[in-house]
């Protein structure tokens, strides 16, 4: 979340762009804790998108995650759940209106648009790998 907020401080005002920059920080940092935190945050957006698009696949996907990742996702969920009061709902509506008034027509839904940017980035890097067979693409801890 801090990488996202730092992107705003540096002039990237759109929520999906700030989230994408946090994802890029995760891919390129040498700090393991920062990498894990940013990738976990990005994973949350991916999981939400998959749950919306193909809900029948969601349970199997969750089962494929490590117990540590599942634990951390649950902890994050419980943390944010405490803000889902009537005040939290009102705050989200205010934020939605604020974003729409500031040229982000999707409002709070724009946060999740980061998945589109991550997919585009993945496709671009895969094309580079296909064009340069000796190169590699890093995905999380693995290399393709």
GROMACS .gro file of C-alpha atoms in nm:
model
  144
    1UNK     CA    1   0.000   0.000   0.000
    2UNK     CA    2   0.290   0.236   0.073
    3UNK     CA    3   0.432   0.186  -0.278
    4UNK     CA    4   0.087   0.276  -0.414
    5UNK     CA    5   0.074   0.593  -0.202
    6UNK     CA    6   0.431   0.685  -0.300
    7UNK     CA    7   0.323   0.665  -0.666
    8UNK     CA    8   0.055   0.925  -0.588
    9UNK     CA    9   0.313   1.149  -0.419
   10UNK     CA   10   0.522   1.129  -0.736
   11UNK     CA   11   0.235   1.244  -0.955
   12UNK     CA   12   0.061   0.924  -1.067
   13UNK     CA   13  -0.294   1.007  -0.966
   14UNK     CA   14  -0.496   0.729  -1.129
   15UNK     CA   15  -0.554   0.441  -0.891
   16UNK     CA   16  -0.480   0.166  -1.143
   17UNK     CA   17  -0.151   0.334  -1.237
   18UNK     CA   18  -0.048   0.371  -0.873
   19UNK     CA   19  -0.127   0.004  -0.814
   20UNK     CA   20   0.066  -0.096  -1.126
   21UNK     CA   21   0.371   0.101  -1.014
   22UNK     CA   22   0.353  -0.081  -0.679
   23UNK     CA   23   0.350  -0.408  -0.875
   24UNK     CA   24   0.656  -0.295  -1.074
   25UNK     CA   25   0.835  -0.205  -0.751
   26UNK     CA   26   0.767  -0.561  -0.636
   27UNK     CA   27   0.912  -0.708  -0.954
   28UNK     CA   28   1.232  -0.506  -0.937
   29UNK     CA   29   1.315  -0.455  -0.570
   30UNK     CA   30   1.586  -0.647  -0.392
   31UNK     CA   31   1.399  -0.610  -0.062
   32UNK     CA   32   1.223  -0.941   0.001
   33UNK     CA   33   0.968  -0.800   0.246
   34UNK     CA   34   0.872  -0.517   0.012
   35UNK     CA   35   0.851  -0.760  -0.281
   36UNK     CA   36   0.623  -0.996  -0.088
   37UNK     CA   37   0.401  -0.715   0.038
   38UNK     CA   38   0.355  -0.559  -0.307
   39UNK     CA   39   0.299  -0.893  -0.479
   40UNK     CA   40   0.046  -1.000  -0.214
   41UNK     CA   41  -0.141  -0.675  -0.269
   42UNK     CA   42  -0.136  -0.734  -0.646
   43UNK     CA   43  -0.248  -1.095  -0.597
   44UNK     CA   44  -0.553  -0.968  -0.412
   45UNK     CA   45  -0.662  -0.771  -0.719
   46UNK     CA   46  -0.600  -1.071  -0.944
   47UNK     CA   47  -0.801  -1.300  -0.716
   48UNK     CA   48  -1.090  -1.054  -0.709
   49UNK     CA   49  -1.088  -1.033  -1.089
   50UNK     CA   50  -1.086  -1.411  -1.123
   51UNK     CA   51  -1.363  -1.446  -0.866
   52UNK     CA   52  -1.576  -1.204  -1.070
   53UNK     CA   53  -1.494  -1.354  -1.410
   54UNK     CA   54  -1.489  -1.728  -1.338
   55UNK     CA   55  -1.620  -1.791  -0.986
   56UNK     CA   56  -1.626  -2.168  -1.040
   57UNK     CA   57  -1.244  -2.168  -1.072
   58UNK     CA   58  -1.186  -1.960  -0.760
   59UNK     CA   59  -1.188  -2.240  -0.496
   60UNK     CA   60  -0.931  -2.447  -0.685
   61UNK     CA   61  -0.715  -2.140  -0.730
   62UNK     CA   62  -0.722  -2.068  -0.356
   63UNK     CA   63  -0.627  -2.429  -0.283
   64UNK     CA   64  -0.318  -2.387  -0.501
   65UNK     CA   65  -0.183  -2.105  -0.282
   66UNK     CA   66   0.061  -2.173   0.000
   67UNK     CA   67  -0.072  -2.176   0.358
   68UNK     CA   68   0.138  -1.867   0.437
   69UNK     CA   69  -0.012  -1.668   0.149
   70UNK     CA   70  -0.364  -1.779   0.246
   71UNK     CA   71  -0.297  -1.675   0.605
   72UNK     CA   72  -0.169  -1.333   0.501
   73UNK     CA   73  -0.463  -1.279   0.264
   74UNK     CA   74  -0.703  -1.367   0.547
   75UNK     CA   75  -0.523  -1.128   0.784
   76UNK     CA   76  -0.549  -0.849   0.530
   77UNK     CA   77  -0.918  -0.925   0.474
   78UNK     CA   78  -0.986  -0.914   0.848
   79UNK     CA   79  -0.795  -0.586   0.881
   80UNK     CA   80  -1.006  -0.415   0.612
   81UNK     CA   81  -1.325  -0.577   0.739
   82UNK     CA   82  -1.311  -0.358   1.050
   83UNK     CA   83  -1.370  -0.054   0.829
   84UNK     CA   84  -1.683  -0.194   0.664
   85UNK     CA   85  -1.910  -0.012   0.908
   86UNK     CA   86  -2.166   0.244   0.797
   87UNK     CA   87  -1.886   0.501   0.824
   88UNK     CA   88  -1.667   0.285   0.600
   89UNK     CA   89  -1.945   0.255   0.343
   90UNK     CA   90  -1.992   0.632   0.353
   91UNK     CA   91  -1.617   0.686   0.317
   92UNK     CA   92  -1.610   0.459   0.013
   93UNK     CA   93  -1.896   0.655  -0.144
   94UNK     CA   94  -1.710   0.982  -0.082
   95UNK     CA   95  -1.392   0.836  -0.233
   96UNK     CA   96  -1.592   0.706  -0.531
   97UNK     CA   97  -1.740   1.052  -0.592
   98UNK     CA   98  -1.398   1.215  -0.547
   99UNK     CA   99  -1.237   0.985  -0.803
  100UNK     CA  100  -1.518   1.037  -1.053
  101UNK     CA  101  -1.491   1.415  -1.009
  102UNK     CA  102  -1.117   1.387  -1.078
  103UNK     CA  103  -1.134   1.223  -1.423
  104UNK     CA  104  -1.149   0.860  -1.305
  105UNK     CA  105  -1.495   0.762  -1.433
  106UNK     CA  106  -1.475   0.411  -1.288
  107UNK     CA  107  -1.451   0.555  -0.937
  108UNK     CA  108  -1.336   0.304  -0.676
  109UNK     CA  109  -1.358   0.028  -0.937
  110UNK     CA  110  -1.049   0.186  -1.097
  111UNK     CA  111  -0.830   0.028  -0.827
  112UNK     CA  112  -0.896  -0.316  -0.978
  113UNK     CA  113  -0.812  -0.204  -1.331
  114UNK     CA  114  -0.450  -0.274  -1.239
  115UNK     CA  115  -0.512  -0.634  -1.349
  116UNK     CA  116  -0.550  -0.511  -1.709
  117UNK     CA  117  -0.211  -0.340  -1.685
  118UNK     CA  118  -0.047  -0.649  -1.532
  119UNK     CA  119  -0.186  -0.869  -1.812
  120UNK     CA  120  -0.062  -0.623  -2.076
  121UNK     CA  121   0.280  -0.617  -1.911
  122UNK     CA  122   0.289  -0.997  -1.903
  123UNK     CA  123   0.196  -1.020  -2.273
  124UNK     CA  124   0.459  -0.762  -2.371
  125UNK     CA  125   0.731  -0.945  -2.176
  126UNK     CA  126   0.629  -1.281  -2.324
  127UNK     CA  127   0.654  -1.135  -2.675
  128UNK     CA  128   1.003  -1.013  -2.591
  129UNK     CA  129   1.095  -1.362  -2.473
  130UNK     CA  130   0.960  -1.514  -2.793
  131UNK     CA  131   1.157  -1.262  -3.000
  132UNK     CA  132   1.472  -1.309  -2.787
  133UNK     CA  133   1.478  -1.677  -2.688
  134UNK     CA  134   1.777  -1.630  -2.457
  135UNK     CA  135   1.596  -1.379  -2.234
  136UNK     CA  136   1.374  -1.458  -1.938
  137UNK     CA  137   1.065  -1.318  -1.773
  138UNK     CA  138   1.043  -1.299  -1.394
  139UNK     CA  139   0.705  -1.378  -1.242
  140UNK     CA  140   0.715  -1.346  -0.865
  141UNK     CA  141   0.999  -1.568  -0.746
  142UNK     CA  142   1.008  -1.779  -1.062
  143UNK     CA  143   1.156  -1.725  -1.402
  144UNK     CA  144   0.999  -1.827  -1.732
   0.00000   0.00000   0.00000
